[in-house]
């Protein structure tokens, strides 16, 4: 077995060397037939590469400038005071930015990191390692860059922070551009990818709603990894380009792993795509296993740098990669077209799946971990395998991002012509891949070099990988709307590649057996004409809308929240602890720095339980019950939001107060209708009446149209 693996590596080195030597000779022969000198071809290739790179970089920079301009128009950022700017960060985004502020205020970087890893000034009665629990490496990097670059005298911290995020989005778009360009051979595909990405921005990115979110920091690195992997999987790649792609895959995978706590799940989907690609012998096995090794080292590095994060050790990615490495010995004779090799192929797939599942089960048994158990329960309920009255679980199920995608989503993709062309390209590629797999089963070898006239786009390993990958991501997006932000960018890329690729049109014409017109000529014409027509139609319809977005001055102003934060900073004691909805607590922590009793984090069981308990202020429970809950977390002030207390949601049963009534057993079903019943009134309503026993436990100290702030009495006065 070891001799076979050594022979495979030796053949790979020989092929790499031979391709480097033979490529210039073949090109010289071809150029001599066409009457072109090697110097002319070198200049032509350099010009194509130069203008393509220029277009890719320009597209990324323009997109970053577009995001910055749109953000300024939406929030009037430059004309706001610091407090008003910070209010634009909502929910978990506020928490991420608050830790960035704390790092900049620390006397030294080392001291700031120590305070974050031993943080006891954010959540009452709880010390957390914020760097590990919230994956704060982006904030660490941003603070180091801000201080090391001497930007304190040039730019404000908030502009530097959001500028980095917008810059990363520019890299994201550039990586998608390059991926489509590498696959199609023309940077026209990259331009079309960028156009579709921006036009469908509502469905390709969450940058409009949550700038500091982890995915906005991480996905640009994943896009770079996919671009490098696309080049790495290509056949007949010269050694220099292959090494460059390999190094870029390494660097981007490691970085992606550190930026997002859920990165290993997305890498698992990618690993499954590569596993299927390799199982049908459609790519060089050695290349695929090199990527597996990158996954393995990424998990190890992530485990060490994320303070021995046990969730990575029990991740499905690690189990699958280890199973693939252990089962590699069965692949020695799989490329042969014998009955034994086909039987080995089936055994290999079965063995990998069995070992992966068994290994993951054993790891979870013996390694202490908190691998988001609520996530597994959520999947059970989502698939209809279980039912629950748990508040947190039902609240998650009611979130829009965890619902199935709406019809509006598909309508938007269709109106921009993206979905129809994506389906066309996917069908052609999928049928071509199926043909190739059938030929491989029948014993027909793959061609070393696929020419345009062959019409076999399914024999290109990078194309097969993207087809499998986009199908898997698409299946996830059909279940959870939040997954569309992972799927739609690659829909843009694959659709743009397809309509700009002569090989795809040639594959279609081969099936149609077109004879009236020369198929190669027609394929070349359509690969230029179709994207040009699409581009002009998109320009005519959507460019005016984009310019309108940039020219219209929108107004985002929340005076009630500004007044609340101002009152807290001026009137509340420095040692005070505030209790309220997790989303509001994140904003209070950012804008005032005061300690809070809960945060909008959903990867910690204790915080999830806290959130549910503190949300009881909107349930039908007694004043004494709420008082005991709040004092158990050492809270001094209670903030009630009128928008939650008087919420009129579009879906009955998904309002916070409805979910609390279900969890507390305060719902009675009669003749198909649900009625809330309790001997106590709803606390958030009753406390506003200022009568006993509510005034005995709580004293109102501030209110406006949206918020009511109550001081939690330390000495209870039972006066009627």
XYZ file of C-alpha atoms in Angstrom:
720
model
C 0.000 0.000 0.000
C 2.826 2.362 0.905
C 4.550 1.581 -2.414
C 1.340 2.453 -4.275
C 1.030 5.797 -2.484
C 4.703 6.544 -3.149
C 4.249 5.707 -6.842
C 1.224 8.021 -6.994
C 3.206 10.925 -5.518
C 6.126 10.188 -7.845
C 3.815 10.190 -10.875
C 2.333 13.479 -9.709
C 5.789 15.062 -9.542
C 6.708 13.653 -12.947
C 3.455 14.891 -14.490
C 3.984 18.321 -12.955
C 7.509 18.480 -14.369
C 6.467 17.126 -17.743
C 3.554 19.565 -18.017
C 5.886 22.469 -17.274
C 8.238 21.273 -20.013
C 5.598 20.280 -22.555
C 3.323 23.299 -22.161
C 5.639 25.773 -23.888
C 6.389 23.299 -26.700
C 2.700 22.643 -27.395
C 1.897 26.349 -27.303
C 4.782 27.117 -29.659
C 3.502 24.516 -32.126
C -0.029 25.908 -31.928
C 1.216 29.471 -32.335
C 3.341 28.530 -35.327
C 0.297 27.007 -37.003
C -1.615 30.244 -36.429
C 1.314 32.336 -37.593
C 1.817 33.954 -34.176
C 5.169 34.435 -32.484
C 5.725 33.370 -28.848
C 6.458 37.004 -27.978
C 3.077 38.085 -29.355
C 1.289 35.394 -27.335
C 3.191 36.333 -24.182
C 2.122 39.968 -24.552
C -1.470 38.882 -25.208
C -1.563 36.658 -22.115
C 0.010 39.356 -19.962
C -2.506 41.944 -21.183
C -5.414 39.579 -20.483
C -4.092 38.829 -16.994
C -3.358 42.486 -16.255
C -6.758 43.822 -17.311
C -8.554 40.916 -15.608
C -6.763 41.570 -12.303
C -7.402 45.287 -12.700
C -11.108 44.632 -13.243
C -11.263 42.287 -10.229
C -9.525 44.722 -7.875
C -11.546 47.669 -9.203
C -14.797 45.763 -8.677
C -13.869 45.011 -5.072
C -12.842 48.596 -4.342
C -15.967 50.037 -5.935
C -18.169 47.679 -3.921
C -16.431 48.723 -0.691
C -16.921 52.406 -1.587
C -20.553 51.686 -2.470
C -21.151 50.086 0.952
C -19.488 52.999 2.728
C -21.540 55.559 0.807
C -24.785 53.658 1.350
C -24.046 53.341 5.076
C -23.419 57.077 5.338
C -26.643 57.922 3.502
C -28.659 55.498 5.607
C -27.436 56.553 9.062
C -26.016 60.078 8.465
C -22.996 58.675 10.268
C -20.644 61.614 9.887
C -23.139 64.095 11.347
C -24.028 61.992 14.418
C -22.643 62.153 17.917
C -20.769 59.095 19.192
C -23.752 57.853 21.208
C -26.076 58.086 18.206
C -23.576 56.203 16.042
C -23.252 53.405 18.577
C -27.022 52.935 18.737
C -26.925 51.816 15.089
C -25.181 48.633 16.329
C -28.001 46.402 17.478
C -28.097 43.065 19.332
C -24.953 40.944 19.156
C -23.288 43.550 16.921
C -23.297 45.967 19.852
C -21.473 43.439 22.034
C -18.729 42.832 19.469
C -18.090 46.537 19.031
C -18.162 47.175 22.802
C -15.256 44.766 23.307
C -13.355 46.526 20.513
C -13.833 49.790 22.457
C -12.605 48.146 25.656
C -9.450 46.931 23.920
C -8.656 50.462 22.736
C -9.241 51.897 26.218
C -6.959 49.366 27.911
C -3.523 50.676 29.016
C -1.841 47.991 26.885
C -2.877 45.331 24.419
C -1.777 42.535 26.757
C -3.850 44.012 29.575
C -6.847 44.357 27.285
C -6.621 40.710 26.188
C -6.321 39.584 29.824
C -9.426 41.549 30.780
C -11.373 39.963 27.931
C -10.265 36.425 28.757
C -11.166 36.959 32.440
C -14.141 39.265 31.953
C -16.321 39.852 35.024
C -17.515 43.368 34.182
C -20.070 42.529 31.517
C -22.505 39.960 32.922
C -23.461 40.024 36.595
C -22.297 37.070 38.732
C -20.473 35.546 35.768
C -16.856 35.513 34.590
C -16.456 34.671 30.921
C -13.640 34.198 28.450
C -15.076 36.604 25.891
C -12.393 35.861 23.282
C -13.308 32.178 23.234
C -17.045 32.460 23.789
C -17.643 35.217 21.229
C -14.749 34.553 18.809
C -13.248 38.024 19.258
C -10.175 37.530 17.057
C -11.519 40.097 14.536
C -11.667 42.720 17.295
C -8.175 41.788 18.496
C -6.777 42.207 14.989
C -8.676 45.468 14.391
C -7.437 46.999 17.654
C -3.827 45.999 16.932
C -4.007 47.475 13.426
C -5.595 50.675 14.709
C -2.928 51.271 17.313
C 0.064 49.962 15.347
C -0.769 52.019 12.252
C -0.953 55.245 14.239
C -4.537 55.838 13.123
C -5.574 57.460 16.405
C -4.724 60.908 15.034
C -6.177 60.254 11.569
C -9.472 58.417 11.913
C -12.010 57.678 14.634
C -12.159 54.082 15.943
C -15.669 53.430 14.613
C -14.732 54.484 11.073
C -11.599 52.327 11.192
C -13.629 49.329 12.375
C -16.405 49.508 9.801
C -13.826 50.422 7.147
C -12.063 47.084 7.698
C -15.372 45.222 7.381
C -16.279 47.060 4.167
C -12.783 46.355 2.843
C -13.250 42.659 3.548
C -16.521 42.749 1.621
C -14.554 44.170 -1.293
C -12.165 41.196 -1.023
C -15.233 38.921 -0.909
C -16.490 40.284 -4.221
C -12.995 40.131 -5.746
C -12.670 36.454 -4.748
C -16.023 35.622 -6.369
C -14.872 37.517 -9.472
C -11.640 35.486 -9.641
C -13.441 32.162 -9.077
C -15.812 32.776 -11.966
C -12.920 34.003 -14.107
C -10.809 30.898 -13.403
C -13.712 28.588 -14.228
C -14.829 30.296 -17.436
C -11.527 31.672 -18.741
C -12.932 35.175 -19.230
C -13.155 38.039 -16.773
C -16.494 38.955 -18.337
C -17.913 36.234 -16.066
C -16.381 38.005 -13.086
C -18.053 41.285 -14.018
C -21.423 39.542 -14.333
C -20.888 37.827 -10.961
C -20.280 41.164 -9.252
C -23.316 42.728 -10.957
C -25.629 39.937 -9.799
C -24.106 39.995 -6.297
C -24.755 43.731 -5.840
C -28.218 43.687 -7.398
C -29.249 40.814 -5.097
C -27.479 42.330 -2.077
C -30.554 41.722 0.090
C -30.028 37.979 -0.346
C -26.237 37.750 -0.676
C -25.069 39.537 2.479
C -26.221 40.768 5.897
C -23.839 43.714 5.879
C -26.768 46.173 5.823
C -28.172 44.913 9.118
C -25.219 43.685 11.155
C -21.789 45.044 10.253
C -19.735 43.388 13.057
C -21.358 39.925 12.716
C -18.872 37.057 12.527
C -19.931 35.972 9.048
C -19.061 39.391 7.608
C -15.529 38.921 8.926
C -15.225 35.234 7.982
C -16.938 34.697 4.612
C -14.443 36.822 2.621
C -11.695 34.404 3.710
C -13.862 31.440 2.746
C -14.435 33.011 -0.676
C -10.640 33.338 -1.076
C -10.269 29.700 -0.057
C -12.859 28.607 -2.631
C -11.124 30.646 -5.349
C -7.753 29.070 -4.491
C -9.296 25.592 -4.274
C -10.875 26.084 -7.710
C -7.470 26.778 -9.210
C -5.827 23.970 -7.228
C -8.263 21.349 -8.577
C -7.697 22.299 -12.214
C -5.953 19.806 -14.486
C -2.608 20.514 -16.178
C -1.791 23.312 -13.754
C 1.863 24.352 -13.745
C 3.828 23.791 -10.532
C 4.175 27.471 -9.590
C 0.440 28.143 -9.869
C -0.345 24.917 -8.015
C 1.959 25.829 -5.107
C 0.493 29.317 -4.929
C -3.059 27.958 -4.824
C -2.056 25.391 -2.201
C -0.513 28.035 0.061
C -3.547 30.302 -0.359
C -5.901 27.436 0.536
C -3.809 26.842 3.679
C -3.748 30.461 4.816
C -7.397 31.214 4.074
C -8.647 28.002 5.738
C -6.713 28.705 8.948
C -7.945 32.300 9.036
C -11.544 31.313 8.294
C -11.448 28.800 11.148
C -10.390 31.513 13.596
C -12.945 34.118 12.523
C -16.222 32.236 12.994
C -17.291 29.679 15.570
C -19.480 27.904 13.002
C -16.788 27.770 10.301
C -16.171 24.050 10.800
C -19.755 23.289 9.753
C -19.275 25.079 6.430
C -15.917 23.346 5.932
C -17.691 20.058 6.641
C -20.077 20.724 3.734
C -17.054 21.472 1.548
C -15.327 18.281 2.724
C -18.408 16.244 1.781
C -18.270 17.817 -1.703
C -14.615 16.834 -2.093
C -15.337 13.349 -0.741
C -18.010 12.783 -3.413
C -15.713 14.247 -6.062
C -12.929 11.878 -5.082
C -15.196 8.850 -4.633
C -16.052 8.870 -8.345
C -12.374 9.397 -9.266
C -13.083 12.731 -10.936
C -10.088 14.521 -9.399
C -6.501 13.747 -8.436
C -6.741 11.819 -5.175
C -3.486 13.238 -3.874
C -4.738 16.811 -4.281
C -7.974 16.059 -2.457
C -6.123 14.402 0.416
C -3.832 17.412 0.657
C -6.949 19.499 1.319
C -8.021 16.964 3.963
C -4.659 17.488 5.694
C -5.280 21.237 5.634
C -8.629 20.646 7.361
C -6.945 18.464 9.972
C -4.237 20.997 10.804
C -6.811 23.821 10.793
C -8.872 22.023 13.425
C -5.763 21.415 15.554
C -4.602 25.035 15.263
C -8.144 26.272 15.964
C -8.393 24.013 19.016
C -5.168 25.403 20.460
C -5.747 29.082 19.649
C -9.372 29.006 20.780
C -8.375 28.010 24.319
C -8.790 24.252 23.756
C -12.239 24.556 22.253
C -13.625 21.028 22.620
C -16.417 21.759 20.114
C -13.808 21.411 17.344
C -12.743 17.960 18.562
C -16.314 16.636 18.383
C -17.097 18.451 15.123
C -18.317 16.378 12.147
C -15.468 17.861 10.084
C -12.767 16.215 12.186
C -14.577 12.867 12.269
C -15.038 12.857 8.489
C -11.436 13.862 7.744
C -9.985 11.221 10.087
C -12.267 8.579 8.540
C -11.128 9.607 5.049
C -7.466 9.420 6.039
C -7.924 5.984 7.622
C -9.839 4.649 4.603
C -7.341 5.932 2.058
C -5.715 2.510 1.622
C -8.831 1.200 -0.149
C -8.398 3.764 -2.941
C -5.205 2.313 -4.424
C -6.931 0.274 -7.143
C -10.152 2.260 -7.446
C -9.163 4.017 -10.672
C -8.974 0.687 -12.480
C -12.071 -0.369 -14.378
C -12.391 -3.842 -12.892
C -15.284 -5.355 -11.002
C -13.113 -5.521 -7.894
C -12.390 -1.776 -8.102
C -16.115 -0.972 -8.316
C -16.774 -3.168 -5.307
C -13.954 -1.426 -3.446
C -15.496 1.930 -4.329
C -18.815 0.980 -2.705
C -16.975 -0.430 0.298
C -14.892 2.750 0.534
C -17.937 5.046 0.652
C -19.680 2.797 3.178
C -16.546 2.506 5.308
C -15.935 6.260 5.382
C -19.496 7.042 6.462
C -19.524 4.289 9.080
C -16.154 5.241 10.570
C -17.056 8.954 10.588
C -20.362 8.429 12.422
C -18.827 5.946 14.896
C -15.833 8.168 15.587
C -18.013 11.227 16.164
C -20.197 9.241 18.573
C -17.157 8.001 20.524
C -15.577 11.462 20.693
C -18.770 12.923 22.114
C -18.880 10.162 24.711
C -15.344 10.646 26.023
C -14.626 14.363 25.445
C -16.428 16.863 27.700
C -17.984 19.439 25.420
C -20.740 21.984 25.043
C -21.257 21.646 21.336
C -24.467 23.640 21.174
C -26.817 20.955 22.472
C -29.700 23.336 21.871
C -28.714 23.265 18.186
C -29.302 19.504 18.017
C -32.629 19.890 19.820
C -33.566 22.640 17.384
C -32.863 20.334 14.424
C -35.069 17.636 15.961
C -37.988 20.040 16.396
C -37.403 21.639 12.981
C -37.591 18.229 11.276
C -40.746 17.345 13.187
C -39.042 14.574 15.172
C -39.974 16.175 18.473
C -42.189 18.856 20.006
C -41.404 21.244 22.825
C -42.858 24.017 24.952
C -39.411 25.391 25.752
C -39.339 29.172 25.335
C -35.837 29.394 23.866
C -36.412 26.616 21.348
C -39.738 28.047 20.154
C -38.257 31.553 20.016
C -35.476 30.278 17.734
C -38.001 28.484 15.543
C -39.891 31.752 15.123
C -36.840 33.671 13.882
C -37.110 34.627 10.223
C -33.597 33.398 9.442
C -34.520 29.909 10.673
C -37.711 29.669 8.628
C -37.993 28.207 5.139
C -37.276 30.846 2.453
C -40.264 32.917 1.385
C -41.648 33.242 -2.131
C -40.313 36.799 -2.240
C -36.776 35.411 -2.131
C -37.262 33.360 -5.302
C -39.175 36.206 -6.918
C -36.268 38.627 -6.364
C -33.768 36.162 -7.852
C -36.041 35.614 -10.850
C -36.582 39.330 -11.474
C -32.824 39.847 -11.707
C -32.648 36.882 -14.174
C -30.242 35.107 -11.810
C -32.378 32.092 -10.888
C -33.397 31.078 -14.462
C -29.794 31.140 -15.712
C -28.552 29.357 -12.595
C -31.059 26.536 -13.118
C -30.064 26.284 -16.803
C -26.343 26.117 -15.997
C -26.878 23.688 -13.115
C -28.965 21.302 -15.253
C -26.398 21.240 -18.074
C -23.480 20.729 -15.669
C -25.355 18.130 -13.641
C -26.264 16.058 -16.705
C -22.708 16.292 -17.997
C -21.330 15.170 -14.614
C -23.807 12.273 -14.568
C -22.586 11.204 -18.023
C -18.974 11.314 -16.858
C -19.758 9.237 -13.748
C -21.564 6.674 -15.920
C -18.551 6.487 -18.263
C -16.241 5.985 -15.289
C -18.431 3.153 -13.985
C -18.278 1.563 -17.440
C -14.483 1.753 -17.366
C -13.873 4.658 -19.742
C -10.888 6.770 -18.577
C -10.969 10.531 -18.226
C -9.254 12.629 -20.865
C -6.030 14.288 -19.775
C -6.987 17.482 -21.590
C -10.594 18.422 -22.353
C -10.839 20.480 -25.525
C -13.645 22.845 -26.471
C -14.911 20.648 -29.299
C -15.280 17.668 -26.910
C -18.255 19.269 -25.129
C -17.476 17.531 -21.832
C -17.641 20.210 -19.207
C -18.452 17.577 -16.568
C -14.912 16.174 -16.776
C -13.379 19.284 -15.236
C -12.891 18.539 -11.510
C -13.312 22.158 -10.402
C -16.682 22.312 -12.168
C -17.850 19.058 -10.579
C -16.804 20.346 -7.149
C -18.808 23.552 -7.547
C -21.874 21.679 -8.802
C -21.855 19.393 -5.750
C -21.074 22.261 -3.373
C -23.842 24.531 -4.648
C -26.379 21.682 -4.490
C -25.511 20.947 -0.848
C -25.650 24.627 0.112
C -28.896 24.959 -1.828
C -30.481 22.130 0.147
C -29.560 23.915 3.381
C -30.901 27.230 2.030
C -34.224 25.578 1.194
C -34.580 24.607 4.865
C -33.271 27.760 6.553
C -33.558 31.214 5.049
C -30.439 32.364 6.899
C -28.385 29.915 4.816
C -29.196 31.892 1.679
C -26.313 34.229 2.547
C -23.974 31.278 1.993
C -25.704 29.926 -1.103
C -26.732 32.962 -3.166
C -23.185 34.352 -3.738
C -22.188 31.039 -5.304
C -25.383 31.023 -7.330
C -24.196 34.341 -8.796
C -20.763 32.900 -9.489
C -21.950 29.628 -11.059
C -24.598 31.276 -13.225
C -22.111 33.886 -14.492
C -19.511 31.216 -15.223
C -22.026 29.138 -17.184
C -23.360 31.796 -19.521
C -19.800 33.020 -20.233
C -18.278 29.572 -20.799
C -18.015 28.319 -24.410
C -17.553 24.790 -23.032
C -21.000 24.828 -21.431
C -22.678 25.941 -24.660
C -20.647 23.365 -26.592
C -21.800 20.649 -24.184
C -25.401 21.640 -24.853
C -24.888 21.678 -28.632
C -23.300 18.216 -28.512
C -26.482 16.866 -26.967
C -28.658 18.716 -29.498
C -26.418 17.511 -32.373
C -26.508 20.926 -33.945
C -25.486 20.850 -37.627
C -27.009 23.965 -39.211
C -24.322 26.225 -37.711
C -20.782 25.340 -36.710
C -21.196 24.508 -32.975
C -17.794 25.850 -31.867
C -18.378 29.185 -33.587
C -21.887 29.458 -32.141
C -20.625 28.551 -28.647
C -18.004 31.304 -28.820
C -20.578 33.827 -30.047
C -23.129 32.953 -27.344
C -20.497 33.040 -24.574
C -19.967 36.708 -25.461
C -23.439 37.738 -26.624
C -25.553 36.272 -23.793
C -23.629 37.894 -20.900
C -23.467 41.163 -22.835
C -27.245 41.190 -23.277
C -27.750 40.257 -19.619
C -25.358 43.011 -18.547
C -27.119 45.690 -20.572
C -30.553 44.635 -19.315
C -29.328 44.669 -15.705
C -27.724 48.074 -16.243
C -30.926 49.518 -17.694
C -33.215 48.156 -14.995
C -31.161 48.169 -11.780
C -28.474 50.843 -12.147
C -30.985 53.716 -11.653
C -32.245 52.004 -8.477
C -28.734 51.675 -7.082
C -27.972 55.318 -7.814
C -31.245 56.310 -6.162
C -30.179 54.405 -3.019
C -26.946 56.378 -2.931
C -28.505 59.782 -3.575
C -31.527 59.527 -1.249
C -30.907 60.690 2.300
C -32.528 58.229 4.675
C -33.078 59.054 8.320
C -32.345 56.664 11.155
C -32.945 58.345 14.481
C -34.138 56.779 17.721
C -34.595 59.629 20.228
C -36.144 57.399 22.896
C -33.105 55.110 22.993
C -30.759 58.109 22.983
C -32.648 59.602 25.945
C -32.533 56.281 27.822
C -28.765 55.910 27.346
C -28.196 59.522 28.358
C -30.233 59.050 31.553
C -28.315 55.879 32.465
C -24.944 57.590 32.015
C -26.006 60.598 34.093
C -28.258 59.140 36.796
C -27.519 55.462 37.332
C -24.794 54.409 39.812
C -21.609 53.105 38.228
C -21.993 49.726 39.956
C -25.617 49.299 38.824
C -26.754 46.137 37.007
C -29.499 46.433 34.384
C -32.010 43.751 33.393
C -34.111 43.672 30.236
C -34.328 42.034 26.844
C -30.938 40.666 25.651
C -30.968 42.880 22.542
C -31.399 46.049 24.596
C -28.783 44.888 27.114
C -26.231 44.666 24.306
C -26.881 48.306 23.380
C -26.732 49.412 27.036
C -23.400 47.657 27.487
C -21.963 49.353 24.389
C -23.317 52.866 24.941
C -22.888 53.162 28.715
C -20.452 50.456 29.801
C -22.758 49.445 32.683
C -23.012 45.795 33.727
C -26.037 43.811 32.486
C -27.740 40.600 33.513
C -27.957 38.984 30.058
C -26.615 39.232 26.510
C -27.909 38.235 23.052
C -25.677 35.143 22.865
C -27.040 31.718 21.971
C -24.036 29.407 22.415
C -24.097 29.242 26.212
C -26.720 27.254 28.106
C -26.465 29.443 31.209
C -27.041 32.629 29.204
C -29.958 31.036 27.377
C -31.546 30.174 30.723
C -30.898 33.711 31.977
C -32.546 35.192 28.905
C -35.629 33.041 29.408
C -35.866 33.937 33.101
C -35.488 37.681 32.543
C -38.008 37.606 29.689
C -40.555 36.556 32.365
C -41.189 40.274 32.937
C -43.455 40.004 29.869
C -45.317 36.938 31.187
C -48.340 36.520 33.466
C -46.497 36.008 36.724
C -46.636 37.689 40.110
C -44.532 40.657 41.183
C -42.879 38.478 43.823
C -41.765 35.891 41.216
C -40.219 38.554 38.975
C -38.553 40.202 41.981
C -36.946 36.909 43.040
C -35.679 36.253 39.499
C -34.116 39.688 39.130
C -32.521 39.779 42.569
C -30.998 36.333 41.976
C -28.916 37.997 39.231
C -28.130 41.027 41.453
C -30.041 43.366 39.109
C -30.660 46.933 40.352
C -32.752 48.337 37.482
C -35.408 46.823 35.248
C -36.054 48.172 31.722
C -39.399 47.328 30.135
C -39.795 47.878 26.394
C -43.234 48.935 25.251
C -42.627 47.386 21.816
C -42.374 43.905 23.380
C -45.086 44.370 25.987
C -47.619 45.597 23.393
C -46.192 43.593 20.478
C -48.594 42.922 17.632
C -46.687 40.321 15.616
C -47.639 39.205 12.099
C -47.689 35.580 13.259
C -49.777 34.842 16.334
C -47.900 32.475 18.625
C -44.476 33.896 17.793
C -44.660 36.971 19.982
C -42.478 36.875 23.071
C -45.482 37.003 25.390
C -47.208 34.171 23.494
C -44.121 31.956 23.749
C -43.864 32.687 27.474
C -47.523 31.789 28.012
C -46.956 28.465 26.226
C -43.803 27.702 28.227
C -45.484 28.633 31.537
C -48.631 26.606 30.829
C -50.854 29.688 30.722
C -52.525 28.691 27.454
C -55.912 26.976 27.323
C -57.155 25.383 24.068
C -60.899 25.514 23.382
C -62.476 24.541 20.051
C -59.224 25.051 18.169
C -58.534 28.507 19.659
C -55.827 29.288 22.188
C -56.533 31.497 25.190
C -54.001 32.767 27.707
C -55.095 32.247 31.306
C -53.439 33.039 34.653
C -54.567 34.396 38.010
C -52.022 37.193 37.537
C -52.127 39.904 34.919
C -49.261 40.426 32.488
C -46.443 41.859 34.578
C -45.296 44.518 32.090
C -48.861 45.920 32.023
C -49.621 45.637 35.712
C -46.445 47.311 36.903
C -47.376 50.501 35.023
C -50.555 50.829 37.143
C -48.494 51.765 40.236
C -50.493 49.789 42.778
C -49.601 47.234 45.425
C -47.855 44.802 45.423
C -45.914 46.094 42.394
C -44.944 49.408 44.006
C -43.648 47.461 47.008
C -40.993 45.739 44.929
C -40.317 48.296 42.162
C -40.072 52.081 41.915
C -40.388 53.840 38.575
C -37.457 56.224 38.083
C -37.617 57.041 34.365
C -39.898 56.619 31.377
C -40.484 57.831 27.852
C -42.626 56.655 24.943
C -40.671 53.401 24.458
C -39.015 52.509 27.767
C -39.993 52.276 31.430
C -37.155 52.005 33.952
C -37.843 50.684 37.470
C -35.478 50.572 40.410
C -35.562 47.215 42.162
C -36.120 47.969 45.842
C -33.600 46.502 48.253
C -35.932 47.135 51.173
C -39.476 45.979 50.459
C -42.246 48.251 51.725
C -45.650 46.575 52.039
C -47.807 49.672 52.019
C -51.264 49.551 50.488
